[in-house]
CSV table of C-alpha atoms and ligand atoms in Angstrom, one decimal:
chain,number,residue,atom,x,y,z
A,1,MET,CA,-3.3,6.1,-11.4
A,2,GLU,CA,-6.7,5.6,-9.5
A,3,LEU,CA,-7.3,5.9,-6.1
A,4,LEU,CA,-10.7,4.2,-4.7
A,5,ILE,CA,-10.8,5.2,-1.3
A,6,PRO,CA,-13.7,3.9,0.1
A,7,LYS,CA,-16.0,6.1,2.6
A,8,VAL,CA,-14.2,7.8,6.0
A,9,ASN,CA,-13.1,10.8,7.3
A,10,LEU,CA,-9.9,11.0,6.3
A,11,GLY,CA,-9.3,14.0,8.2
A,12,GLU,CA,-6.4,16.4,6.6
A,13,VAL,CA,-2.5,16.9,6.6
A,14,ASN,CA,-1.2,20.1,8.2
A,15,GLU,CA,1.2,21.2,5.6
A,16,GLU,CA,2.9,23.2,7.7
A,17,GLU,CA,3.8,20.6,10.3
A,18,LEU,CA,4.5,18.2,7.0
A,19,THR,CA,7.3,20.5,5.6
A,20,GLN,CA,9.0,20.6,8.9
A,21,PHE,CA,8.9,16.9,8.9
A,22,TRP,CA,10.8,17.2,5.8
A,23,GLU,CA,13.1,19.9,7.2
A,24,GLN,CA,13.5,18.1,9.8
A,25,TYR,CA,14.7,13.9,8.2
A,26,ARG,CA,16.5,16.0,5.1
A,27,ASN,CA,19.5,13.7,5.7
A,28,TYR,CA,17.2,11.1,5.3
A,29,VAL,CA,15.1,11.8,2.0
A,30,GLY,CA,16.9,11.6,-1.1
A,31,TRP,CA,14.6,9.4,-3.0
A,32,ARG,CA,12.8,12.4,-3.3
A,33,ASP,CA,15.9,13.8,-6.0
A,34,LEU,CA,14.9,11.8,-8.5
A,35,GLU,CA,16.7,14.8,-11.0
A,36,LEU,CA,19.6,14.4,-8.5
A,37,LEU,CA,19.6,10.6,-9.1
A,38,SER,CA,19.3,10.1,-12.8
A,39,GLU,CA,22.0,12.3,-13.9
A,40,LYS,CA,24.3,9.5,-11.9
A,41,ASN,CA,22.6,7.2,-14.2
A,42,LYS,CA,25.4,6.8,-17.1
A,43,ASP,CA,28.0,5.2,-15.6
A,44,ILE,CA,25.0,2.5,-14.8
A,45,LYS,CA,24.5,1.9,-17.8
A,46,GLU,CA,27.5,1.9,-18.7
A,47,LYS,CA,28.1,-1.0,-16.2
A,48,SER,CA,25.2,-3.1,-17.0
A,49,GLU,CA,26.4,-3.1,-20.7
A,50,PHE,CA,29.8,-5.1,-19.9
A,51,ILE,CA,28.1,-6.9,-17.1
A,52,VAL,CA,25.7,-8.4,-19.8
A,53,GLN,CA,28.6,-8.9,-22.4
A,54,ASN,CA,30.6,-10.6,-20.4
A,55,CYS,CA,28.7,-12.9,-17.9
A,56,ASP,CA,26.7,-16.0,-18.3
A,57,VAL,CA,25.8,-15.2,-14.5
A,58,PHE,CA,25.3,-12.5,-12.3
A,59,LEU,CA,24.7,-12.5,-8.7
A,60,VAL,CA,23.0,-9.9,-6.4
A,61,VAL,CA,24.7,-10.4,-2.6
A,62,GLY,CA,22.5,-8.7,-0.6
A,63,ILE,CA,19.3,-8.5,2.2
A,64,GLY,CA,16.2,-6.2,2.7
A,65,GLY,CA,16.8,-2.8,1.1
A,66,SER,CA,19.5,-4.2,-0.5
A,67,TYR,CA,17.7,-6.5,-2.9
A,68,VAL,CA,14.3,-6.9,-2.5
A,69,GLY,CA,13.7,-3.4,-4.9
A,70,ALA,CA,15.5,-4.8,-7.6
A,71,ARG,CA,14.4,-8.5,-7.4
A,72,ALA,CA,10.0,-7.1,-7.1
A,73,VAL,CA,10.8,-4.4,-10.2
A,74,ILE,CA,12.3,-7.1,-12.3
A,75,ASP,CA,10.1,-9.8,-11.2
A,76,ALA,CA,7.5,-7.6,-12.1
A,77,LEU,CA,8.9,-6.7,-15.6
A,78,GLN,CA,10.1,-9.7,-17.1
A,79,PRO,CA,7.7,-12.2,-19.2
A,80,TYR,CA,7.2,-15.9,-17.1
A,81,PHE,CA,10.0,-18.4,-17.7
A,82,GLU,CA,12.4,-16.3,-20.2
A,83,GLU,CA,15.4,-17.6,-20.8
A,84,LYS,CA,17.9,-14.8,-19.9
A,85,LYS,CA,21.5,-14.0,-19.8
A,86,PRO,CA,22.6,-13.2,-17.6
A,87,GLU,CA,20.3,-15.3,-15.8
A,88,ILE,CA,20.2,-13.6,-12.3
A,89,TYR,CA,20.6,-15.0,-9.2
A,90,TYR,CA,19.8,-13.2,-5.7
A,91,VAL,CA,22.0,-14.9,-2.6
A,92,GLY,CA,22.8,-13.2,0.7
A,93,ASN,CA,19.8,-12.9,1.8
A,94,SER,CA,19.2,-16.0,3.9
A,95,LEU,CA,21.7,-18.3,5.9
A,96,SER,CA,20.3,-21.4,3.9
A,97,SER,CA,23.1,-23.4,3.7
A,98,GLU,CA,22.1,-25.2,1.4
A,99,TYR,CA,21.1,-22.7,-1.0
A,100,LEU,CA,24.6,-21.4,-1.0
A,101,TYR,CA,26.0,-25.0,-2.3
A,102,ASN,CA,23.3,-25.8,-4.7
A,103,LEU,CA,23.7,-22.2,-6.6
A,104,LYS,CA,27.6,-22.5,-6.2
A,105,GLU,CA,27.3,-26.1,-8.1
A,106,LYS,CA,25.3,-25.0,-10.3
A,107,ILE,CA,27.1,-21.7,-12.0
A,108,ARG,CA,30.6,-23.5,-10.6
A,109,HIS,CA,31.2,-24.1,-15.2
A,110,LYS,CA,29.9,-20.5,-15.4
A,111,ASN,CA,31.4,-16.9,-16.4
A,112,VAL,CA,30.0,-15.2,-13.2
A,113,ILE,CA,29.7,-11.4,-11.6
A,114,ILE,CA,28.9,-10.0,-8.8
A,115,ASN,CA,27.5,-7.3,-7.4
A,116,TYR,CA,28.0,-6.9,-3.5
A,117,VAL,CA,24.9,-4.6,-1.9
A,118,SER,CA,25.3,-3.4,0.9
A,119,LYS,CA,25.2,0.3,2.0
A,120,SER,CA,26.3,0.0,5.8
A,121,GLY,CA,28.7,-3.3,4.5
A,122,LYS,CA,28.1,-5.1,8.0
A,123,THR,CA,25.0,-6.7,7.8
A,124,LEU,CA,26.2,-10.7,8.7
A,125,GLU,CA,23.9,-12.6,5.8
A,126,SER,CA,25.5,-11.0,2.7
A,127,LYS,CA,29.1,-10.4,4.6
A,128,ILE,CA,29.2,-14.2,4.4
A,129,VAL,CA,27.9,-14.9,2.0
A,130,PHE,CA,29.7,-12.5,-0.6
A,131,ALA,CA,33.2,-13.8,1.5
A,132,ASP,CA,32.2,-16.8,0.5
A,133,LEU,CA,31.3,-15.9,-2.6
A,134,GLN,CA,35.0,-14.2,-3.0
A,135,ARG,CA,36.6,-17.9,-1.6
A,136,PHE,CA,34.5,-19.0,-4.8
A,137,MET,CA,35.7,-16.8,-7.3
A,138,ALA,CA,39.6,-16.2,-6.8
A,139,GLU,CA,39.8,-20.6,-7.5
A,140,LYS,CA,37.9,-19.7,-11.3
A,141,TYR,CA,39.9,-16.6,-11.6
A,142,ASP,CA,43.2,-14.1,-11.2
A,143,GLU,CA,43.3,-11.3,-9.0
A,144,GLU,CA,42.6,-9.1,-12.8
A,145,GLU,CA,40.2,-11.3,-13.6
A,146,MET,CA,38.3,-10.6,-10.2
A,147,LYS,CA,38.2,-7.0,-10.2
A,148,LYS,CA,36.5,-7.0,-13.2
A,149,ARG,CA,33.9,-9.3,-11.6
A,150,ILE,CA,32.9,-8.2,-8.5
A,151,VAL,CA,30.7,-4.6,-8.4
A,152,TYR,CA,30.7,-3.1,-4.8
A,153,THR,CA,27.2,-0.7,-3.8
A,154,VAL,CA,28.5,0.6,-0.8
A,155,GLY,CA,27.0,3.4,1.3
A,156,ASN,CA,31.2,3.7,1.8
A,157,THR,CA,34.7,3.2,0.0
A,158,ASN,CA,36.3,1.7,3.3
A,159,ILE,CA,35.0,-1.7,2.2
A,160,VAL,CA,36.1,-1.3,-1.3
A,161,PRO,CA,39.7,-3.1,-2.1
A,162,ASP,CA,42.2,-1.1,-4.6
A,163,GLY,CA,41.5,-2.0,-8.1
A,164,TYR,CA,37.5,-2.4,-8.2
A,165,ASP,CA,34.9,-0.8,-9.8
A,166,TYR,CA,32.1,0.6,-7.3
A,167,PHE,CA,28.8,2.7,-7.3
A,168,LEU,CA,28.1,4.6,-4.0
A,169,ILE,CA,24.3,4.4,-2.5
A,170,PRO,CA,24.0,8.3,-1.2
A,171,ASP,CA,24.4,8.8,2.3
A,172,ASP,CA,20.8,9.9,2.6
A,173,VAL,CA,19.2,7.0,1.1
A,174,GLY,CA,17.9,4.4,4.0
A,175,GLY,CA,18.4,0.4,2.0
A,176,ARG,CA,14.4,0.2,1.9
A,177,PHE,CA,14.1,3.5,-0.2
A,178,SER,CA,16.6,2.9,-2.0
A,179,VAL,CA,15.6,0.6,-5.0
A,180,PHE,CA,15.9,3.7,-7.7
A,181,THR,CA,20.0,4.5,-6.6
A,182,PRO,CA,22.7,1.7,-7.8
A,183,ALA,CA,21.5,-0.4,-5.2
A,184,GLY,CA,18.0,-1.1,-7.4
A,185,LEU,CA,19.2,0.1,-10.5
A,186,LEU,CA,22.0,-2.1,-11.1
A,187,PRO,CA,20.4,-5.2,-11.3
A,188,ILE,CA,18.0,-3.6,-13.2
A,189,ALA,CA,19.5,-2.3,-15.6
A,190,VAL,CA,21.1,-5.6,-16.3
A,191,ALA,CA,17.8,-7.3,-16.6
A,192,GLY,CA,17.4,-5.7,-19.5
A,193,ILE,CA,14.9,-2.9,-18.3
A,194,ASP,CA,14.6,0.7,-19.2
A,195,ILE,CA,15.5,2.5,-15.8
A,196,GLU,CA,15.1,6.2,-17.3
A,197,LYS,CA,11.5,5.3,-17.5
A,198,LEU,CA,11.7,3.9,-14.2
A,199,LEU,CA,12.9,6.9,-13.4
A,200,GLN,CA,10.2,8.7,-15.6
A,201,GLY,CA,8.0,7.2,-13.5
A,202,ALA,CA,8.8,7.5,-10.7
A,203,ALA,CA,8.8,11.4,-10.7
A,204,LYS,CA,5.0,10.9,-11.5
A,205,ALA,CA,3.9,9.7,-9.1
A,206,ASP,CA,1.2,12.4,-7.7
A,207,ILE,CA,2.0,14.0,-3.9
A,208,GLN,CA,-1.3,14.1,-2.8
A,209,ASP,CA,-2.4,11.0,-3.7
A,210,ALA,CA,0.6,9.7,-1.7
A,211,GLN,CA,-1.1,11.7,1.6
A,212,LYS,CA,-4.2,10.3,0.8
A,213,TYR,CA,-3.4,6.9,1.2
A,214,ALA,CA,-1.5,7.8,4.1
A,215,LEU,CA,-4.3,9.6,6.2
A,216,TYR,CA,-6.4,6.9,4.8
A,217,ARG,CA,-4.2,4.2,6.6
A,218,TRP,CA,-4.1,6.5,10.0
A,219,ALA,CA,-7.8,6.3,9.7
A,220,MET,CA,-7.7,3.3,9.6
A,221,GLU,CA,-5.1,2.6,12.4
A,222,LYS,CA,-6.7,4.4,14.8
A,223,ASP,CA,-10.4,2.8,14.3
A,224,ASP,CA,-8.2,-0.4,15.6
A,225,ILE,CA,-7.1,-1.8,12.0
A,226,ALA,CA,-4.0,-3.7,13.3
A,227,ILE,CA,-3.3,-5.6,9.8
A,228,GLU,CA,-2.4,-4.6,5.9
A,229,ALA,CA,-3.3,-6.7,3.4
A,230,PHE,CA,-1.6,-5.8,0.0
A,231,VAL,CA,-3.4,-7.8,-2.7
A,232,VAL,CA,-2.6,-8.1,-6.1
A,233,TYR,CA,-4.3,-10.7,-9.0
A,234,GLU,CA,-0.9,-11.1,-11.0
A,235,PRO,CA,1.8,-13.6,-9.4
A,236,LYS,CA,4.6,-12.0,-10.7
A,237,LEU,CA,4.2,-9.1,-8.2
A,238,PHE,CA,5.0,-11.3,-5.3
A,239,TYR,CA,8.5,-9.9,-4.7
A,240,PHE,CA,6.7,-6.4,-5.4
A,241,ILE,CA,4.9,-7.3,-2.5
A,242,GLU,CA,7.4,-8.5,-0.5
A,243,TRP,CA,9.1,-5.1,-1.1
A,244,LEU,CA,6.0,-3.5,0.6
A,245,LYS,CA,6.1,-5.5,3.5
A,246,GLN,CA,9.7,-4.5,4.5
A,247,LEU,CA,9.0,-0.8,3.7
A,248,TYR,CA,6.0,-0.3,5.6
A,249,ALA,CA,6.8,-2.5,8.7
A,250,GLU,CA,10.7,-1.9,9.4
A,251,SER,CA,9.2,2.1,8.6
A,252,LEU,CA,6.4,2.1,10.8
A,253,GLY,CA,6.4,-0.8,13.3
A,254,LYS,CA,7.2,1.5,15.8
A,255,ALA,CA,6.5,3.0,19.6
A,256,GLU,CA,3.6,-0.1,19.8
A,257,LYS,CA,2.3,1.8,16.8
A,258,GLY,CA,1.6,0.9,13.1
A,259,ILE,CA,-0.3,-1.5,10.8
A,260,PHE,CA,1.2,-5.2,10.1
A,261,PRO,CA,1.8,-5.6,6.6
A,262,VAL,CA,1.2,-9.5,4.6
A,263,GLY,CA,0.8,-10.2,1.8
A,264,LEU,CA,-2.4,-11.9,-0.9
A,265,ILE,CA,-1.9,-13.3,-4.6
A,266,ASN,CA,-5.0,-14.3,-5.7
A,267,THR,CA,-7.4,-15.8,-6.7
A,268,THR,CA,-4.8,-18.5,-4.9
A,269,ASP,CA,-4.8,-17.1,-1.8
A,270,LEU,CA,-8.3,-16.9,-1.9
A,271,HIS,CA,-8.1,-20.8,-1.1
A,272,SER,CA,-6.9,-20.3,2.4
A,273,LEU,CA,-6.5,-16.7,3.9
A,274,GLY,CA,-9.8,-15.5,1.7
A,275,GLN,CA,-10.8,-17.7,5.1
A,276,PHE,CA,-10.2,-15.7,7.6
A,277,LEU,CA,-10.8,-12.6,5.9
A,278,GLN,CA,-14.4,-13.7,5.5
A,279,GLU,CA,-15.0,-14.5,8.4
A,280,GLY,CA,-11.7,-14.5,11.0
A,281,ARG,CA,-11.3,-11.7,12.8
A,282,LYS,CA,-12.1,-7.8,12.3
A,283,ASN,CA,-8.9,-5.9,12.0
A,284,ILE,CA,-7.6,-6.4,8.3
A,285,MET,CA,-7.9,-3.7,5.5
A,286,GLU,CA,-7.5,-4.9,1.6
A,287,THR,CA,-5.0,-2.9,-0.1
A,288,VAL,CA,-5.8,-4.6,-3.7
A,289,LEU,CA,-3.1,-3.3,-6.5
A,290,ILE,CA,-4.5,-3.7,-10.1
A,291,PHE,CA,-3.3,-2.9,-13.3
A,292,GLU,CA,-4.5,-3.4,-16.5
A,293,ASP,CA,-4.2,-6.6,-18.2
A,294,GLN,CA,-3.7,-6.9,-21.5
A,295,THR,CA,-2.9,-10.7,-23.0
A,296,GLU,CA,-5.5,-11.8,-24.4
A,297,VAL,CA,-6.5,-15.9,-23.8
A,298,LEU,CA,-9.3,-17.2,-25.2
A,299,VAL,CA,-12.0,-18.9,-22.5
A,300,PRO,CA,-14.7,-20.1,-24.8
A,301,GLU,CA,-16.8,-21.8,-21.9
A,302,TYR,CA,-17.1,-18.1,-20.5
A,303,ASN,CA,-16.9,-16.0,-24.3
A,304,CYS,CA,-14.4,-13.9,-23.1
A,305,PHE,CA,-10.8,-13.7,-21.8
A,306,LEU,CA,-9.4,-15.0,-19.0
A,307,LYS,CA,-8.2,-11.6,-18.4
A,308,ASP,CA,-11.9,-10.2,-18.0
A,309,ILE,CA,-12.6,-13.1,-15.5
A,310,ASN,CA,-9.1,-12.9,-13.0
A,311,ALA,CA,-11.7,-8.8,-13.2
A,312,VAL,CA,-14.5,-10.4,-12.0
A,313,ALA,CA,-12.8,-12.0,-9.3
A,314,GLN,CA,-10.8,-9.2,-8.3
A,315,GLU,CA,-14.7,-7.7,-7.9
A,316,ALA,CA,-16.8,-10.8,-6.6
A,317,ASN,CA,-13.3,-10.5,-4.0
A,318,THR,CA,-14.5,-7.1,-2.8
A,319,LYS,CA,-18.2,-7.7,-3.1
A,320,ALA,CA,-17.8,-11.2,-0.4
A,321,HIS,CA,-15.3,-8.7,1.7
A,322,GLN,CA,-16.9,-5.3,1.6
A,323,GLU,CA,-19.0,-5.6,4.3
A,324,ARG,CA,-16.2,-6.3,7.5
A,325,VAL,CA,-13.0,-5.8,5.2
A,326,PRO,CA,-12.5,-1.9,4.3
A,327,ASN,CA,-11.6,-2.5,0.6
A,328,LEU,CA,-9.1,0.3,-0.9
A,329,LEU,CA,-7.9,-0.1,-5.1
A,330,ILE,CA,-4.9,1.1,-6.4
A,331,LYS,CA,-6.2,1.3,-9.9
A,332,MET,CA,-3.0,1.2,-12.6
A,333,GLY,CA,-2.3,0.9,-16.4
A,334,ILE,CA,-0.1,-1.6,-18.0
A,335,LEU,CA,2.4,-3.7,-16.0
A,336,ASN,CA,5.7,-1.6,-17.5
A,337,GLU,CA,8.8,0.5,-16.1
A,338,VAL,CA,6.3,4.0,-16.0
A,339,GLU,CA,3.9,2.8,-14.0
A,340,ILE,CA,6.0,0.8,-11.2
A,341,GLY,CA,8.0,3.4,-11.4
A,342,LYS,CA,5.1,5.4,-10.7
A,343,LEU,CA,3.5,3.0,-8.3
A,344,MET,CA,7.1,2.8,-5.8
A,345,GLN,CA,7.3,6.4,-5.7
A,346,PHE,CA,3.9,6.1,-4.3
A,347,PHE,CA,3.9,3.8,-1.5
A,348,MET,CA,7.5,5.5,-0.4
A,349,LEU,CA,6.0,9.3,-0.1
A,350,ALA,CA,3.3,7.7,1.5
A,351,CYS,CA,5.2,5.7,4.4
A,352,ALA,CA,6.8,8.8,4.8
A,353,ILE,CA,3.7,10.7,5.5
A,354,ASN,CA,2.4,7.9,7.0
A,355,GLY,CA,5.2,8.0,9.4
A,356,PHE,CA,4.7,11.7,10.2
A,357,LEU,CA,1.4,11.3,10.6
A,358,GLN,CA,1.9,8.2,13.1
A,359,ASP,CA,4.5,10.7,14.9
A,360,VAL,CA,7.1,8.1,14.2
A,361,ASN,CA,10.7,8.4,12.6
A,362,PRO,CA,9.8,6.1,9.5
A,363,PHE,CA,13.6,6.1,8.2
A,364,ASP,CA,15.3,4.1,10.9
A,365,GLN,CA,15.0,0.1,12.3
A,366,GLU,CA,16.2,0.3,16.0
A,367,GLY,CA,14.1,-2.6,16.2
A,368,VAL,CA,16.3,-4.9,13.6
A,369,GLU,CA,19.0,-3.6,15.4
A,370,VAL,CA,18.2,-5.3,18.4
A,371,TYR,CA,18.1,-9.3,16.7
A,372,LYS,CA,21.5,-8.4,15.3
A,373,LYS,CA,23.3,-7.3,18.3
A,374,GLU,CA,21.8,-10.7,20.1
A,375,MET,CA,23.2,-12.2,17.5
A,376,GLN,CA,26.7,-11.0,17.3
A,377,ALA,CA,27.2,-11.1,21.0
A,378,MET,CA,26.0,-14.8,21.1
A,379,LEU,CA,28.5,-15.9,17.2
A,380,LYS,CA,31.5,-14.2,19.9
A,381,SER,CA,30.9,-16.6,22.7
B,1,PA5,O1,15.9,-0.7,5.1
B,1,PA5,C1,17.0,-0.9,5.9
B,1,PA5,O2,18.1,0.0,5.8
B,1,PA5,C2,17.6,-2.5,5.5
B,1,PA5,O3,16.7,-3.1,5.5
B,1,PA5,C3,18.8,-2.5,5.1
B,1,PA5,O4,18.6,-2.3,3.5
B,1,PA5,C4,18.6,-4.3,5.3
B,1,PA5,O5,19.4,-4.4,6.6
B,1,PA5,C5,20.6,-4.2,4.8
B,1,PA5,O6,21.6,-3.5,5.1
B,1,PA5,P1,22.7,-3.1,4.0
B,1,PA5,O7,22.5,-2.8,2.5
B,1,PA5,O8,23.8,-2.5,5.3
B,1,PA5,O9,23.4,-4.4,4.0
């Protein structure tokens, strides 16, 4: 990983205070102990093999941190248009009746296994949809078969009925930091992705780089930057950006502080949001994620490969914006398990350190609870 940071006064982290911060939040930072997380992976692999062999369709029922990390990794690492067995669908991340209805129609005559992922077991969207899917499964399978076809990934065994398999999300890992727990790893393993390599990559994340990025973000915030555009030039990374948006917004949008994260999938968004970056309000920074591309599609008109033209688009864009949009580049190797694992752990570390600099608790989400309570009250009445 290479971090190309524009020249600004970054300041520095007070190491002693940072150590105290990690200590203060020791009950929330279990995701830093990758060795301990790795030890628990044997069961995940075994279960994923069973799932692959016994279904055509695998449903991941979850919302927020209970699905988006898995989807980010799976979409990033699978070839476009690949017909995979099992097909993986994500559900319970919205309240769309049409999505649920159409999904059930599509899978009605297929062999299905469900993974219900919810740390609290209380989140309304995934809970309602899971209950509906349990009824759907009960029409297809008898009780014994259901026990083989529903797997729980939860924070507490209270909600797991007798005889069903489950995985635990550790107490000290919150939703948006849970991609390297069974919440992310079981679906990722079902997709045929090497979870050991992913964790090996995560272990390579450089804390100094994370610290630099956190300091840079904090310097930008103090300089009145209000929006961070995460920019990619590879559409497969759409859900990676969704994961980043969740991580940074839910962790740092607190106490009237924070930078609002958005995503740009270029070059598509250069034909829409690009205009705003070039001439709109000057309160945006860009964080560009670049992976090495090895696919060679010849473009005889320019006597080079398509990937070279994509790289030129990125350089031209940086040049065009540089006078007015602070532009940070994160250069990665080839898009694979190791690199994506490294990048995710880097962003989680940087996010936590950014919370320390901002003096907010990056691990809670009281703001999200407000709408949940309002909704529960309205539903009761
Ligand atoms: O980061 C978080 O904690 C949240 O985004 C949760 O992941 C999300 O609300 C889903 O919660 P749960 O896993 O309890 O259903």
